[in-house]
Structures are given as structure tokens and as C-alpha cells.
Amino acid sequence: MSSKARPLALVTGATGYIGGRLVPELLDAGYAVRALARSPEKLRDHPWAGRTEACRGDVTDAASVRAALDGVDTAYYLVHALGTGRDFEETDRRAARIFAEQARAAGVRRLVYLGGLTPAGVPRHALSPHLRSRAEVAEILLASGVPTAVLRAAVIIGSGSASFEMLRYLAERLPVMVTPSWVRTRIQPVAIRDVLRYLVGCAGLPDDVSRAFDIGGPDVLTYRDMMQRYARVAGLPERLILPVPVLTPGLSSRWVGLVTPVPGALARPLAESLRHEVVCQEHDIARYVPDSPGHPIPLDDALDLALRRIREAEVATRWSNAAVPGAPSDPLPTDPDWAGGSLYTDRRARRVDAAPEALWRVVEGIGGEHGWYSSGLAWAARGWLDRLVGGVGLRRGRRDAGRLRVGDSLDFWRVEEIAPGRLLRLRAEMRLPGLAWLELAVGRDAHGRTVYLQRALFHPHGLAGHAYWWAVSPFHAAVFGGMARNIARTAETAPEPPAPAPAS
């Protein structure tokens, strides 16, 4: 089938956890795919990037949505404004209305939306803001006049999902834990593989089907049971879990934020959504997207699959792929004077007695388990400080231990630019009174010798920003100087990678 004959699917939120995994599934199912993103450059290093059309746009901008929907058969709405501020519900409402109106005007055949599973019998006003907004977006899309499939899921289990990482870190780090009372709430989790299967299948629904479907796995259990099941699958001893009623959603989200890599801004809606029982009331989706043997996937199998992906470093996307609300998104300006503003710089350069390839392996492997090659205590303290003020902290780690791509989160940094073998530029997503970047580069001097180049840049916001830079600058020799020395030393002493096996 030629590419022109293939139906075109638009995926919004392609830089996020679900969207980034849905794109290759749609491609494999025979669809042409257009990916809508505010920063399409974040998509360029995905394995499927060369097989898709990337377009720049924002669901709150009608003109960009109109352009993105041109010629589209099926449009996937996988975005939300969660964590962007107190008015996120209004932002979600406005974006959904724009998307619905433009989809109808463009003659889109079908809309598909992944929402949240709402508890039966609970009035709308009693729902958490997160679930209430998801339900309202679903209603707006269903009323669009375009046939719409709404998939309503509770906890999604897959390598890199926020729900899975919250469960994983709670179970692994706390053999004995005092927990919020919501750990006794019954839940029906669903494996990411089943979510993707249903999402792809919805593109082929008959035109007269426009409704919501509950999707879930075969297990209904409490969150406490889920933690025990995780411990068993991961080979850990049984956990001692003591629920207490005094932990409010706000307090429990801070508790989750301190124990897991999931920041409080994301942990709170996850925790609030567990206040009520979220169990499927029907499984009608199977009439249209039949369940094959082994599907829906049982919880233990979903946990085992997720852990295997982590062990084999095959995590395709993570919850942290999506931009952090409130974090800077502007790229490093090419104007070194920042249009007349201040731009503080800390530069380091070292000659390295190693091949450029060896040095680049160290550069690309930075962060996560490898750390930052300088004072571990200083980096840890900065991470804890960031967590205390509501930032992402240092524990997001990496998606892949050896390879980076544009858009990846890297502890409290985001990969803004990567030129393999030459340059890695990171943009800070920690809470700062300004904007910050860190560049790590590999080059050669006039004599052909390998050189490591490092540059930290900071653009202050107001007096607080200037004060911050001068307060921390005395520590730069230890932090950034030590970092340059240790990266160079590691490259010089690292063993050569094994040669590839000869082809048979």
C-alpha cells in the first residue's frame, strides 16, 4: 500500500509517555502519522522520527490545530494541562473545545481520547480536580459532532509510566511504611500494551460508535496489594504497610515526592485519584477490539514486563518525557549578550589523553547511575533543595543508561541539543531565579589532541537571580572544576569497549 493510500492519524502529545509509544504502533498497523508538538525538535531522535510528519503547534492555538488536522482521518487527543497551575481545568476545557471545533471543521472521521476511569456513583463535584477535568474533556469531545472514542483507564502499568515508577519506588525503598488510607482503595490497573492495543483499535471503530469505554486488566485489588505483588515479582521480601487516616492528599503527595522520583506536582493528582474506587463497570471495548489470548495482561505479567524492559534498558518513553510544568522551554539563545541582558558563564577546558570517542562515551553517559563526576554531596543537596521547593529533584535519572536523545530528561536537566560525538547541551529544569544551561563538548586542539570543553550559563531573573549566581559561584571551582577533571580522568582510564563479534 502506498503512503498516499494510508489513512492519516494525528497524534497530539507525541513527546509524552503514551503518545511517544503510540506513534510506532500506528505505523506498524499501516497508518501514516503526523505528530503535533510544541517543540517538534524533541521528536527528531526517536527511532520512528524518519517515518512520520512532525508539525509545530499547541492545542490552545486554533490556527495551529487547524493546520495539523488537515487531511487527518483519526485524531488522538493525548494532552492535558495537569500541573500547570490552579487554572489547569479551564486550560483543559478551552483546549478541548478548540480541538473539537477544528476537528469537526476539518472533516476528521474519528477522535480518540485517553481519559481517567471515574468512580461509579460519585458526583462530579466530589471527584479530584484531575479526574473531574478528564471527565469534562471527554464530554466536550463526545459532543463535538465527530464520532469519538473515550478510553477510561485507572493506573497504567508499564516501564517508565508515572504510576509504575511511583509503585516501584515505594515498594523498593520502604520495607516498612506508614501510608495514606488510599492504599486500601480498590483499583483495576491496566498494562500499557493493552492501552496501546485499544488506542490503535479505536481508529477502526464503525462511524456510528461514539461513546466511552472502560479499560482495565483482569485484576481488581487494593494499592496495598499492588505494592505486595510488585515486591513478590521483583524478588523482595513482603512489605509491612501501615495505613493511617491523617495523611491528606497534599501531605501524601509530598510523602510520595520525597520517596519516589515523581515530583509532588504529578504525585498529588495521582494520589487524589486513588481516593475513590476505580473499577471498570463494563468491558464493551472487546466487542470492537477483541482480546487475544493472554489479554488483557494480568498485573504480575505487566509488572514483570516493565521490570524486564528496565533491566534491558529498553524503556521507549518515560513519564518525564513530557515537559515539566513551569520549567523553562526556550532554547539557549544564539545572541551571547542575550539582547543586552546578563548572561553569567563558567568555562572549563582540559586536554584529555584519550580518543574523542572514549571521551564522548563518558559525556553521553553522564547523570543517572553514573552521577555528575564531582561532589556527590553537593549535587545531592541541590537535588533535595529542589524537591523541597516543589521541583523535580535529582532522582528522575535517565531513560537509557548509555544513549541520550533530544527531549530526554536527565535528573533535573533536559537534553536540549545533542550532536553525537561533539556536543551535549542540557537545560535546567530545577527551580531557579533564572534560566540555566550546561554544555559538555568534545573537540581537538591545534595539535590534534582531544579536548574536553565545559560551559555553564545562567541568565538571572531580577535581583534574586544575580544574588543566586554570586552566592553559588564560590562553589563552582569544586563542582564544575571537579566535574571537568573527573570526566577527563574517567575517559583516560576507561577500558576500551569490546570489539563487535565478526559476522557469521
Coordinates of C-alpha atoms in Angstrom, one line a residue, residues 198-372:
Y198 CA -7.1 -0.4 22.4
L199 CA -5.9 3.0 21.2
V200 CA -4.9 1.6 17.8
G201 CA -8.0 -0.5 17.5
C202 CA -10.2 2.6 18.1
A203 CA -9.1 4.0 14.8
G204 CA -11.1 1.3 13.1
L205 CA -14.4 1.6 15.0
P206 CA -17.6 1.9 13.0
D207 CA -18.6 5.5 12.4
D208 CA -21.8 5.1 14.4
V209 CA -19.8 4.3 17.6
S210 CA -19.3 7.4 19.7
R211 CA -19.0 6.6 23.4
A212 CA -16.8 6.0 26.4
F213 CA -15.2 2.6 27.2
D214 CA -13.8 1.4 30.5
I215 CA -10.5 -0.4 30.0
G216 CA -8.6 -2.4 32.6
G217 CA -6.7 -5.6 33.3
P218 CA -8.2 -8.8 34.8
D219 CA -7.1 -7.9 38.4
V220 CA -9.0 -5.8 40.9
L221 CA -7.1 -5.2 44.0
T222 CA -6.0 -2.5 46.5
Y223 CA -3.0 -0.3 46.1
R224 CA -1.6 -2.1 49.2
D225 CA -2.0 -5.4 47.3
M226 CA -0.3 -3.9 44.3
M227 CA 2.8 -3.0 46.4
Q228 CA 3.0 -6.5 47.8
R229 CA 2.6 -8.0 44.3
Y230 CA 5.4 -5.8 43.0
A231 CA 7.6 -6.9 45.9
R232 CA 7.0 -10.5 45.0
V233 CA 7.6 -10.1 41.3
A234 CA 10.8 -8.1 42.0
G235 CA 12.0 -10.7 44.4
L236 CA 11.7 -8.5 47.5
P237 CA 10.5 -9.6 51.0
E238 CA 6.9 -8.9 51.9
R239 CA 6.4 -5.2 52.8
L240 CA 4.9 -4.1 56.2
I241 CA 2.3 -1.5 55.3
L242 CA 0.6 0.6 58.0
P243 CA -2.2 2.8 56.6
V244 CA -3.1 5.9 58.6
P245 CA -6.0 8.3 58.0
V246 CA -4.2 11.5 58.8
L247 CA -2.2 11.9 55.6
T248 CA -4.2 14.3 53.4
P249 CA -3.7 14.3 49.6
G250 CA -1.4 17.2 49.9
L251 CA 0.7 15.6 52.6
S252 CA 0.7 12.2 50.9
S253 CA 1.8 13.8 47.6
R254 CA 4.8 15.3 49.4
W255 CA 5.5 12.0 51.0
V256 CA 5.4 10.3 47.6
G257 CA 7.6 13.2 46.2
L258 CA 10.3 12.6 48.8
V259 CA 10.4 8.8 48.4
T260 CA 10.0 8.5 44.6
P261 CA 11.3 10.3 41.5
V262 CA 7.7 11.5 40.8
P263 CA 7.5 15.2 41.8
G264 CA 4.8 16.5 44.0
A265 CA 3.0 18.3 41.2
L266 CA 2.4 15.0 39.5
A267 CA 2.2 12.8 42.6
R268 CA -0.8 14.9 44.0
P269 CA -3.2 14.2 41.2
L270 CA -2.2 10.5 41.2
A271 CA -2.8 10.3 44.9
E272 CA -6.1 12.2 44.7
S273 CA -7.3 9.9 42.0
L274 CA -7.0 7.0 44.4
R275 CA -9.3 8.4 47.0
H276 CA -12.3 6.6 45.3
E277 CA -12.6 3.1 44.0
V278 CA -11.8 3.0 40.3
V279 CA -13.0 -0.3 38.8
C280 CA -14.4 -0.9 35.3
Q281 CA -18.1 -1.1 35.0
E282 CA -18.1 -2.8 31.6
H283 CA -15.7 -4.3 29.0
D284 CA -17.6 -3.4 25.9
I285 CA -14.4 -2.4 24.0
A286 CA -13.8 -6.2 23.5
R287 CA -16.7 -6.2 21.0
Y288 CA -14.8 -4.0 18.7
V289 CA -11.2 -4.7 19.7
P290 CA -11.2 -8.4 20.6
D291 CA -9.0 -9.7 23.3
S292 CA -6.4 -12.1 22.0
P293 CA -5.1 -15.0 24.3
G294 CA -3.3 -13.5 27.3
H295 CA -5.0 -10.2 27.0
P296 CA -5.9 -8.2 29.0
I297 CA -2.5 -8.8 30.6
P298 CA -2.6 -9.8 34.3
L299 CA -0.9 -7.5 36.8
D300 CA 2.0 -9.8 37.6
D301 CA 2.8 -10.2 33.9
A302 CA 2.6 -6.5 33.4
L303 CA 5.0 -5.8 36.3
D304 CA 7.4 -8.5 35.0
L305 CA 7.4 -7.0 31.5
A306 CA 8.1 -3.5 32.9
L307 CA 10.9 -4.7 35.1
R308 CA 12.4 -6.6 32.2
R309 CA 12.4 -3.5 30.0
I310 CA 14.2 -1.6 32.7
R311 CA 16.8 -4.3 33.2
E312 CA 17.4 -4.5 29.4
A313 CA 17.5 -0.7 29.1
E314 CA 14.6 -0.8 26.6
V315 CA 12.4 1.9 28.1
A316 CA 10.9 3.6 25.0
T317 CA 9.4 6.6 26.8
R318 CA 9.0 7.8 30.4
W319 CA 6.6 10.0 32.3
S320 CA 9.4 12.5 32.4
N321 CA 9.4 12.8 28.6
A322 CA 6.7 15.4 28.9
A323 CA 7.8 18.9 29.8
V324 CA 7.8 19.9 33.4
P325 CA 5.1 22.5 34.2
G326 CA 6.7 25.8 34.8
A327 CA 10.1 24.7 33.6
P328 CA 11.9 26.9 31.0
S329 CA 11.4 25.8 27.5
D330 CA 13.2 28.4 25.5
P331 CA 16.4 27.2 23.8
L332 CA 19.8 28.7 24.5
P333 CA 19.9 32.0 22.6
T334 CA 22.4 32.4 19.8
D335 CA 23.0 36.1 20.9
P336 CA 25.7 35.8 23.6
D337 CA 24.7 39.2 25.1
W338 CA 21.1 38.0 25.5
A339 CA 19.8 41.2 23.8
G340 CA 21.6 43.3 26.4
G341 CA 20.8 41.2 29.4
S342 CA 23.2 39.5 31.8
L343 CA 24.5 36.0 31.0
Y344 CA 26.9 34.6 33.5
T345 CA 29.3 31.9 32.3
D346 CA 31.6 29.4 33.8
R347 CA 34.0 27.9 31.3
R348 CA 36.4 24.9 31.7
A349 CA 38.7 23.2 29.3
R350 CA 41.0 20.2 29.7
R351 CA 43.2 18.3 27.4
V352 CA 42.4 14.6 27.6
D353 CA 44.8 11.7 26.9
A354 CA 42.2 9.6 25.3
A355 CA 40.4 9.2 21.9
P356 CA 37.5 11.6 21.3
E357 CA 35.2 8.5 21.1
A358 CA 36.2 7.5 24.7
L359 CA 35.6 11.0 26.0
W360 CA 32.2 11.1 24.3
R361 CA 31.1 7.8 25.9
V362 CA 31.7 9.4 29.3
V363 CA 29.9 12.6 28.3
E364 CA 26.8 10.8 26.9
G365 CA 26.7 8.5 29.9
I366 CA 26.6 11.3 32.5
G367 CA 23.9 11.5 35.2
G368 CA 21.7 8.8 36.5
E369 CA 23.6 5.9 37.9
H370 CA 26.9 7.4 36.7
G371 CA 26.4 10.6 38.6
W372 CA 27.9 14.0 37.8

